[in-house]
Short mmCIF file of N, CA, C and O in Angstrom, two decimals:
data_model
loop_
_atom_site.label_atom_id
_atom_site.label_comp_id
_atom_site.label_asym_id
_atom_site.label_seq_id
_atom_site.Cartn_x
_atom_site.Cartn_y
_atom_site.Cartn_z
N UNK A 1 -198.39 90.59 18.24
CA UNK A 1 -198.50 91.99 17.89
C UNK A 1 -199.96 92.45 17.90
O UNK A 1 -200.26 93.55 18.31
N UNK A 2 -200.83 91.58 17.45
CA UNK A 2 -202.26 91.91 17.43
C UNK A 2 -202.76 92.25 18.83
O UNK A 2 -203.56 93.16 19.00
N UNK A 3 -202.27 91.53 19.83
CA UNK A 3 -202.68 91.80 21.21
C UNK A 3 -202.21 93.18 21.66
O UNK A 3 -202.93 93.88 22.36
N UNK A 4 -201.01 93.56 21.27
CA UNK A 4 -200.51 94.89 21.64
C UNK A 4 -201.32 95.99 21.00
O UNK A 4 -201.57 97.02 21.62
N UNK A 5 -201.76 95.78 19.77
CA UNK A 5 -202.61 96.78 19.11
C UNK A 5 -203.95 96.91 19.83
O UNK A 5 -204.43 98.02 20.04
N UNK A 6 -204.52 95.79 20.20
CA UNK A 6 -205.78 95.81 20.94
C UNK A 6 -205.58 96.48 22.31
O UNK A 6 -206.42 97.25 22.76
N UNK A 7 -204.48 96.16 22.95
CA UNK A 7 -204.18 96.76 24.25
C UNK A 7 -204.02 98.27 24.12
O UNK A 7 -204.57 99.03 24.93
N UNK A 8 -203.29 98.71 23.11
CA UNK A 8 -203.16 100.15 22.86
C UNK A 8 -204.51 100.80 22.63
O UNK A 8 -204.78 101.91 23.09
N UNK A 9 -205.38 100.10 21.91
CA UNK A 9 -206.72 100.62 21.67
C UNK A 9 -207.46 100.82 23.00
O UNK A 9 -208.07 101.87 23.22
N UNK A 10 -207.41 99.83 23.87
CA UNK A 10 -208.08 99.96 25.17
C UNK A 10 -207.52 101.14 25.96
O UNK A 10 -208.27 101.92 26.54
N UNK A 11 -206.21 101.27 25.97
CA UNK A 11 -205.59 102.35 26.74
C UNK A 11 -205.94 103.72 26.18
O UNK A 11 -206.23 104.65 26.93
N UNK A 12 -205.97 103.85 24.87
CA UNK A 12 -206.17 105.15 24.26
C UNK A 12 -207.62 105.51 23.94
O UNK A 12 -207.93 106.68 23.77
N UNK A 13 -208.50 104.51 23.87
CA UNK A 13 -209.87 104.80 23.49
C UNK A 13 -210.92 104.36 24.51
O UNK A 13 -212.06 104.80 24.44
N UNK A 14 -210.56 103.49 25.40
CA UNK A 14 -211.51 102.98 26.40
C UNK A 14 -211.11 103.33 27.82
O UNK A 14 -211.65 102.78 28.77
N UNK A 15 -210.16 104.25 27.97
CA UNK A 15 -209.63 104.58 29.30
C UNK A 15 -210.68 105.13 30.24
O UNK A 15 -210.54 105.06 31.45
N UNK A 16 -211.76 105.71 29.71
CA UNK A 16 -212.78 106.29 30.57
C UNK A 16 -213.82 105.27 31.02
O UNK A 16 -214.61 105.54 31.91
N UNK A 17 -213.77 104.09 30.44
CA UNK A 17 -214.73 103.04 30.80
C UNK A 17 -214.27 102.30 32.06
O UNK A 17 -213.08 102.21 32.33
N UNK A 18 -215.21 101.76 32.80
CA UNK A 18 -214.85 101.00 34.01
C UNK A 18 -214.39 99.59 33.66
O UNK A 18 -215.10 98.62 33.84
N UNK A 19 -213.19 99.48 33.12
CA UNK A 19 -212.65 98.19 32.71
C UNK A 19 -211.87 97.54 33.85
O UNK A 19 -211.30 98.22 34.68
N UNK A 20 -211.86 96.23 33.82
CA UNK A 20 -211.05 95.48 34.78
C UNK A 20 -209.99 94.70 34.01
O UNK A 20 -210.11 94.50 32.79
N UNK A 21 -208.99 94.24 34.72
CA UNK A 21 -207.97 93.39 34.08
C UNK A 21 -208.63 92.16 33.46
O UNK A 21 -208.24 91.72 32.38
N UNK A 22 -209.62 91.62 34.14
CA UNK A 22 -210.32 90.43 33.62
C UNK A 22 -211.02 90.75 32.31
O UNK A 22 -210.93 89.97 31.35
N UNK A 23 -211.73 91.88 32.23
CA UNK A 23 -212.40 92.27 30.99
C UNK A 23 -211.42 92.36 29.83
O UNK A 23 -211.68 91.85 28.74
N UNK A 24 -210.32 93.03 30.08
CA UNK A 24 -209.32 93.23 29.03
C UNK A 24 -208.66 91.91 28.65
O UNK A 24 -208.50 91.60 27.47
N UNK A 25 -208.32 91.12 29.64
CA UNK A 25 -207.71 89.81 29.36
C UNK A 25 -208.66 88.94 28.53
O UNK A 25 -208.23 88.30 27.57
N UNK A 26 -209.93 88.97 28.87
CA UNK A 26 -210.92 88.21 28.10
C UNK A 26 -210.98 88.70 26.65
O UNK A 26 -211.06 87.90 25.72
N UNK A 27 -210.96 90.00 26.46
CA UNK A 27 -210.99 90.57 25.11
C UNK A 27 -209.76 90.17 24.30
O UNK A 27 -209.84 90.02 23.08
N UNK A 28 -208.63 90.04 24.98
CA UNK A 28 -207.38 89.69 24.30
C UNK A 28 -207.19 88.17 24.22
O UNK A 28 -206.20 87.71 23.65
N UNK A 29 -208.13 87.42 24.83
CA UNK A 29 -208.07 85.96 24.85
C UNK A 29 -206.80 85.44 25.52
O UNK A 29 -206.13 84.53 25.02
N UNK A 30 -206.47 86.06 26.65
CA UNK A 30 -205.34 85.62 27.45
C UNK A 30 -205.75 85.65 28.92
O UNK A 30 -206.79 86.21 29.26
N UNK A 31 -204.93 85.08 29.77
CA UNK A 31 -205.21 85.10 31.20
C UNK A 31 -204.78 86.43 31.81
O UNK A 31 -204.01 87.19 31.22
N UNK A 32 -205.28 86.69 33.00
CA UNK A 32 -204.95 87.95 33.68
C UNK A 32 -203.46 88.05 34.00
O UNK A 32 -202.88 89.12 33.88
N UNK A 33 -202.86 86.95 34.41
CA UNK A 33 -201.42 86.97 34.70
C UNK A 33 -200.62 87.24 33.44
O UNK A 33 -199.64 87.99 33.47
N UNK A 34 -201.04 86.65 32.34
CA UNK A 34 -200.35 86.88 31.07
C UNK A 34 -200.52 88.34 30.65
O UNK A 34 -199.58 88.96 30.14
N UNK A 35 -201.69 88.90 30.87
CA UNK A 35 -201.93 90.31 30.57
C UNK A 35 -201.00 91.19 31.40
O UNK A 35 -200.36 92.11 30.87
N UNK A 36 -200.90 90.91 32.68
CA UNK A 36 -200.02 91.69 33.56
C UNK A 36 -198.57 91.63 33.09
O UNK A 36 -197.87 92.64 33.05
N UNK A 37 -198.13 90.43 32.71
CA UNK A 37 -196.75 90.28 32.21
C UNK A 37 -196.55 91.03 30.90
O UNK A 37 -195.52 91.66 30.68
N UNK A 38 -197.53 90.96 30.00
CA UNK A 38 -197.46 91.65 28.72
C UNK A 38 -197.36 93.16 28.92
O UNK A 38 -196.52 93.83 28.32
N UNK A 39 -198.20 93.70 29.80
CA UNK A 39 -198.19 95.13 30.07
C UNK A 39 -196.87 95.55 30.69
O UNK A 39 -196.26 96.55 30.28
N UNK A 40 -196.40 94.80 31.66
CA UNK A 40 -195.14 95.12 32.31
C UNK A 40 -193.97 95.07 31.33
O UNK A 40 -193.12 95.96 31.31
N UNK A 41 -193.96 94.06 30.48
CA UNK A 41 -192.86 93.92 29.51
C UNK A 41 -192.89 95.03 28.46
O UNK A 41 -191.85 95.57 28.08
N UNK A 42 -194.08 95.39 28.01
CA UNK A 42 -194.19 96.37 26.93
C UNK A 42 -194.14 97.82 27.43
O UNK A 42 -193.55 98.67 26.78
N UNK A 43 -194.79 98.09 28.56
CA UNK A 43 -194.90 99.46 29.06
C UNK A 43 -194.07 99.74 30.31
O UNK A 43 -193.92 100.89 30.70
N UNK A 44 -193.61 98.70 30.97
CA UNK A 44 -192.80 98.89 32.16
C UNK A 44 -193.57 99.31 33.39
O UNK A 44 -192.99 99.82 34.35
N UNK A 45 -194.87 99.11 33.40
CA UNK A 45 -195.70 99.48 34.54
C UNK A 45 -196.96 98.61 34.55
O UNK A 45 -197.07 97.68 33.76
N UNK A 46 -197.89 98.93 35.42
CA UNK A 46 -199.13 98.16 35.52
C UNK A 46 -200.21 98.77 34.64
O UNK A 46 -200.14 99.94 34.26
N UNK A 47 -201.22 97.98 34.36
CA UNK A 47 -202.35 98.45 33.57
C UNK A 47 -203.08 99.57 34.31
O UNK A 47 -203.47 100.58 33.70
N UNK A 48 -203.22 99.42 35.61
CA UNK A 48 -203.87 100.46 36.41
C UNK A 48 -203.15 101.80 36.25
O UNK A 48 -203.78 102.84 36.04
N UNK A 49 -201.83 101.77 36.32
CA UNK A 49 -201.04 103.00 36.18
C UNK A 49 -201.19 103.59 34.79
O UNK A 49 -201.29 104.82 34.63
N UNK A 50 -201.23 102.75 33.78
CA UNK A 50 -201.41 103.25 32.40
C UNK A 50 -202.74 103.98 32.25
O UNK A 50 -202.79 105.07 31.67
N UNK A 51 -203.80 103.36 32.75
CA UNK A 51 -205.11 104.01 32.67
C UNK A 51 -205.15 105.30 33.48
O UNK A 51 -205.70 106.30 33.04
N UNK A 52 -204.55 105.29 34.64
CA UNK A 52 -204.51 106.48 35.48
C UNK A 52 -203.78 107.62 34.78
O UNK A 52 -204.26 108.75 34.73
N UNK A 53 -202.61 107.32 34.20
CA UNK A 53 -201.85 108.34 33.48
C UNK A 53 -202.64 108.90 32.31
O UNK A 53 -202.64 110.11 32.07
N UNK A 54 -203.31 108.03 31.57
CA UNK A 54 -204.09 108.47 30.41
C UNK A 54 -205.24 109.37 30.87
O UNK A 54 -205.48 110.43 30.29
N UNK A 55 -205.95 108.95 31.90
CA UNK A 55 -207.07 109.75 32.40
C UNK A 55 -206.59 111.13 32.86
O UNK A 55 -207.22 112.14 32.57
N UNK A 56 -205.47 111.15 33.58
CA UNK A 56 -204.96 112.42 34.08
C UNK A 56 -204.46 113.32 32.96
O UNK A 56 -204.68 114.54 32.99
N UNK A 57 -203.82 112.77 31.94
CA UNK A 57 -203.33 113.62 30.85
C UNK A 57 -204.48 114.20 30.03
O UNK A 57 -204.45 115.37 29.64
N UNK A 58 -205.52 113.40 29.80
CA UNK A 58 -206.69 113.92 29.09
C UNK A 58 -207.40 114.96 29.95
O UNK A 58 -207.82 116.01 29.46
N UNK A 59 -207.49 114.71 31.24
CA UNK A 59 -208.11 115.68 32.15
C UNK A 59 -207.34 116.99 32.15
O UNK A 59 -207.94 118.07 32.11
N UNK A 60 -206.02 116.93 32.17
CA UNK A 60 -205.20 118.15 32.15
C UNK A 60 -205.46 118.94 30.88
O UNK A 60 -205.60 120.18 30.92
N UNK A 61 -205.56 118.26 29.75
CA UNK A 61 -205.86 118.94 28.49
C UNK A 61 -207.24 119.59 28.54
O UNK A 61 -207.42 120.75 28.16
N UNK A 62 -208.23 118.86 29.07
CA UNK A 62 -209.58 119.40 29.16
C UNK A 62 -209.67 120.59 30.11
O UNK A 62 -210.46 121.52 29.89
N UNK A 63 -208.88 120.57 31.17
CA UNK A 63 -208.87 121.70 32.09
C UNK A 63 -208.46 122.99 31.39
O UNK A 63 -208.94 124.07 31.72
N UNK A 64 -207.57 122.87 30.42
CA UNK A 64 -207.08 124.05 29.70
C UNK A 64 -207.94 124.41 28.50
O UNK A 64 -208.06 125.58 28.15
N UNK A 65 -208.54 123.42 27.87
CA UNK A 65 -209.24 123.66 26.61
C UNK A 65 -210.75 123.78 26.73
O UNK A 65 -211.41 124.07 25.74
N UNK A 66 -211.29 123.55 27.92
CA UNK A 66 -212.74 123.64 28.07
C UNK A 66 -213.08 124.47 29.30
O UNK A 66 -212.23 124.75 30.13
N UNK A 67 -214.34 124.82 29.37
CA UNK A 67 -214.83 125.54 30.55
C UNK A 67 -215.71 124.62 31.41
O UNK A 67 -216.39 125.08 32.30
N UNK A 68 -215.66 123.33 31.12
CA UNK A 68 -216.43 122.36 31.90
C UNK A 68 -215.98 122.40 33.35
O UNK A 68 -214.83 122.72 33.64
N UNK A 69 -216.87 122.03 34.24
CA UNK A 69 -216.51 121.98 35.65
C UNK A 69 -215.49 120.87 35.88
O UNK A 69 -215.40 119.91 35.10
N UNK A 70 -214.74 121.01 36.94
CA UNK A 70 -213.74 120.01 37.27
C UNK A 70 -214.41 118.66 37.53
O UNK A 70 -213.92 117.62 37.09
N UNK A 71 -215.54 118.70 38.19
CA UNK A 71 -216.24 117.44 38.46
C UNK A 71 -216.70 116.77 37.17
O UNK A 71 -216.56 115.55 37.02
N UNK A 72 -217.19 117.53 36.21
CA UNK A 72 -217.64 116.91 34.96
C UNK A 72 -216.46 116.36 34.17
O UNK A 72 -216.56 115.32 33.51
N UNK A 73 -215.32 117.03 34.24
CA UNK A 73 -214.11 116.52 33.58
C UNK A 73 -213.67 115.23 34.25
O UNK A 73 -213.35 114.25 33.58
N UNK A 74 -213.68 115.20 35.57
CA UNK A 74 -213.29 114.00 36.31
C UNK A 74 -214.16 112.81 35.90
O UNK A 74 -213.65 111.72 35.62
N UNK A 75 -215.45 113.02 35.85
CA UNK A 75 -216.37 111.95 35.47
C UNK A 75 -216.18 111.55 34.01
O UNK A 75 -216.23 110.37 33.67
N UNK A 76 -215.95 112.53 33.14
CA UNK A 76 -215.80 112.26 31.71
C UNK A 76 -214.58 111.39 31.40
O UNK A 76 -214.61 110.60 30.45
N UNK A 77 -213.52 111.54 32.19
CA UNK A 77 -212.31 110.75 31.91
C UNK A 77 -212.26 109.44 32.70
O UNK A 77 -211.29 108.70 32.59
N UNK A 78 -213.30 109.16 33.48
CA UNK A 78 -213.39 107.85 34.11
C UNK A 78 -213.21 107.78 35.61
O UNK A 78 -213.20 106.68 36.17
N UNK A 79 -213.06 108.93 36.27
CA UNK A 79 -212.97 108.89 37.73
C UNK A 79 -214.38 108.77 38.29
O UNK A 79 -215.34 109.31 37.73
N UNK A 80 -214.51 108.08 39.40
CA UNK A 80 -215.82 107.86 40.00
C UNK A 80 -216.30 109.06 40.81
O UNK A 80 -217.48 109.21 41.07
N UNK A 81 -215.37 109.92 41.20
CA UNK A 81 -215.76 111.07 42.00
C UNK A 81 -214.70 112.15 41.99
O UNK A 81 -213.55 111.93 41.63
N UNK A 82 -215.12 113.30 42.41
CA UNK A 82 -214.26 114.48 42.40
C UNK A 82 -213.07 114.36 43.36
O UNK A 82 -211.96 114.75 43.02
N UNK A 83 -213.31 113.81 44.55
CA UNK A 83 -212.24 113.75 45.55
C UNK A 83 -211.10 112.82 45.10
O UNK A 83 -209.93 113.15 45.27
N UNK A 84 -211.45 111.68 44.54
CA UNK A 84 -210.43 110.76 44.03
C UNK A 84 -209.64 111.44 42.91
O UNK A 84 -208.42 111.33 42.85
N UNK A 85 -210.33 112.16 42.04
CA UNK A 85 -209.67 112.88 40.95
C UNK A 85 -208.71 113.93 41.50
O UNK A 85 -207.55 114.01 41.08
N UNK A 86 -209.16 114.72 42.46
CA UNK A 86 -208.30 115.75 43.06
C UNK A 86 -207.04 115.13 43.66
O UNK A 86 -205.94 115.63 43.46
N UNK A 87 -207.22 114.05 44.40
CA UNK A 87 -206.08 113.39 45.06
C UNK A 87 -205.07 112.89 44.03
O UNK A 87 -203.87 113.15 44.14
N UNK A 88 -205.53 112.19 43.01
CA UNK A 88 -204.63 111.64 42.00
C UNK A 88 -204.00 112.74 41.15
O UNK A 88 -202.83 112.66 40.79
N UNK A 89 -204.77 113.77 40.84
CA UNK A 89 -204.24 114.87 40.04
C UNK A 89 -203.13 115.59 40.80
O UNK A 89 -202.08 115.89 40.24
N UNK A 90 -203.37 115.82 42.08
CA UNK A 90 -202.36 116.52 42.88
C UNK A 90 -201.09 115.69 43.02
O UNK A 90 -199.98 116.22 42.98
N UNK A 91 -201.22 114.37 43.15
CA UNK A 91 -200.05 113.50 43.21
C UNK A 91 -199.23 113.60 41.91
O UNK A 91 -198.01 113.64 41.95
N UNK A 92 -199.92 113.63 40.79
CA UNK A 92 -199.25 113.62 39.50
C UNK A 92 -198.69 114.99 39.10
O UNK A 92 -197.61 115.08 38.52
N UNK A 93 -199.42 116.07 39.40
CA UNK A 93 -199.04 117.40 38.92
C UNK A 93 -198.58 118.35 40.02
O UNK A 93 -198.28 119.50 39.75
N UNK A 94 -198.56 117.88 41.26
CA UNK A 94 -198.14 118.68 42.42
C UNK A 94 -198.97 119.96 42.58
O UNK A 94 -198.50 120.95 43.13
N UNK A 95 -200.18 119.95 42.09
CA UNK A 95 -201.13 121.06 42.29
C UNK A 95 -202.53 120.52 42.04
O UNK A 95 -202.69 119.49 41.39
N UNK A 96 -203.51 121.22 42.56
CA UNK A 96 -204.89 120.80 42.37
C UNK A 96 -205.32 121.11 40.93
O UNK A 96 -204.68 121.93 40.25
N UNK A 97 -206.41 120.50 40.47
CA UNK A 97 -206.91 120.83 39.13
C UNK A 97 -207.24 122.32 38.98
O UNK A 97 -206.99 122.91 37.92
N UNK A 98 -207.75 122.92 40.02
CA UNK A 98 -208.07 124.35 39.97
C UNK A 98 -206.80 125.18 39.79
O UNK A 98 -206.76 126.09 38.96
N UNK A 99 -205.77 124.86 40.56
CA UNK A 99 -204.49 125.56 40.43
C UNK A 99 -203.90 125.34 39.04
O UNK A 99 -203.38 126.27 38.43
N UNK A 100 -203.99 124.12 38.55
CA UNK A 100 -203.46 123.79 37.23
C UNK A 100 -204.16 124.63 36.16
O UNK A 100 -203.52 125.19 35.28
N UNK A 101 -205.47 124.71 36.24
CA UNK A 101 -206.24 125.47 35.26
C UNK A 101 -205.81 126.93 35.27
O UNK A 101 -205.64 127.54 34.22
N UNK A 102 -205.58 127.48 36.45
CA UNK A 102 -205.16 128.88 36.56
C UNK A 102 -203.73 129.09 36.12
O UNK A 102 -203.43 129.98 35.33
N UNK A 103 -202.81 128.26 36.63
CA UNK A 103 -201.38 128.44 36.37
C UNK A 103 -200.98 128.06 34.95
O UNK A 103 -200.33 128.82 34.26
N UNK A 104 -201.36 126.87 34.53
CA UNK A 104 -200.99 126.41 33.19
C UNK A 104 -201.74 127.21 32.13
O UNK A 104 -201.24 127.43 31.04
N UNK A 105 -202.93 127.64 32.46
CA UNK A 105 -203.73 128.44 31.53
C UNK A 105 -203.08 129.76 31.18
O UNK A 105 -203.22 130.29 30.08
N UNK A 106 -202.28 130.33 32.11
CA UNK A 106 -201.57 131.58 31.84
C UNK A 106 -200.60 131.41 30.69
O UNK A 106 -200.45 132.30 29.86
N UNK A 107 -199.94 130.25 30.64
CA UNK A 107 -198.93 130.01 29.62
C UNK A 107 -199.53 129.60 28.28
O UNK A 107 -198.97 129.88 27.24
N UNK A 108 -200.68 128.97 28.32
CA UNK A 108 -201.27 128.49 27.06
C UNK A 108 -201.98 129.61 26.30
O UNK A 108 -202.26 129.48 25.14
N UNK A 109 -202.26 130.70 26.95
CA UNK A 109 -202.95 131.82 26.29
C UNK A 109 -202.00 132.84 25.70
O UNK A 109 -202.42 133.77 25.06
N UNK A 110 -200.71 132.70 25.96
CA UNK A 110 -199.76 133.69 25.46
C UNK A 110 -199.19 133.32 24.13
O UNK A 110 -199.32 132.25 23.65
#
């Protein structure tokens, strides 16, 4: 259970850091394969996907709640560049971050 708490901490508080499976496995004192199995068993997906989902959900919130540039939001949540962020955001939300800010922002202000 202690490992799951630490893993949750990494996912929810360190998602913007450039972490690797090896770094996290070392912190949890387990092997990388054991980490992959633990993540799959507990979350039903990969660690990469968990971090990606977390980064995108925080980015979506920041797009609505801040006036920061899209590039600064992308960097703040852990993406290495704007283009990668745009591509992943569009895959997840079926619209660009700019469209999301405009469209979703209409509903959050009412």
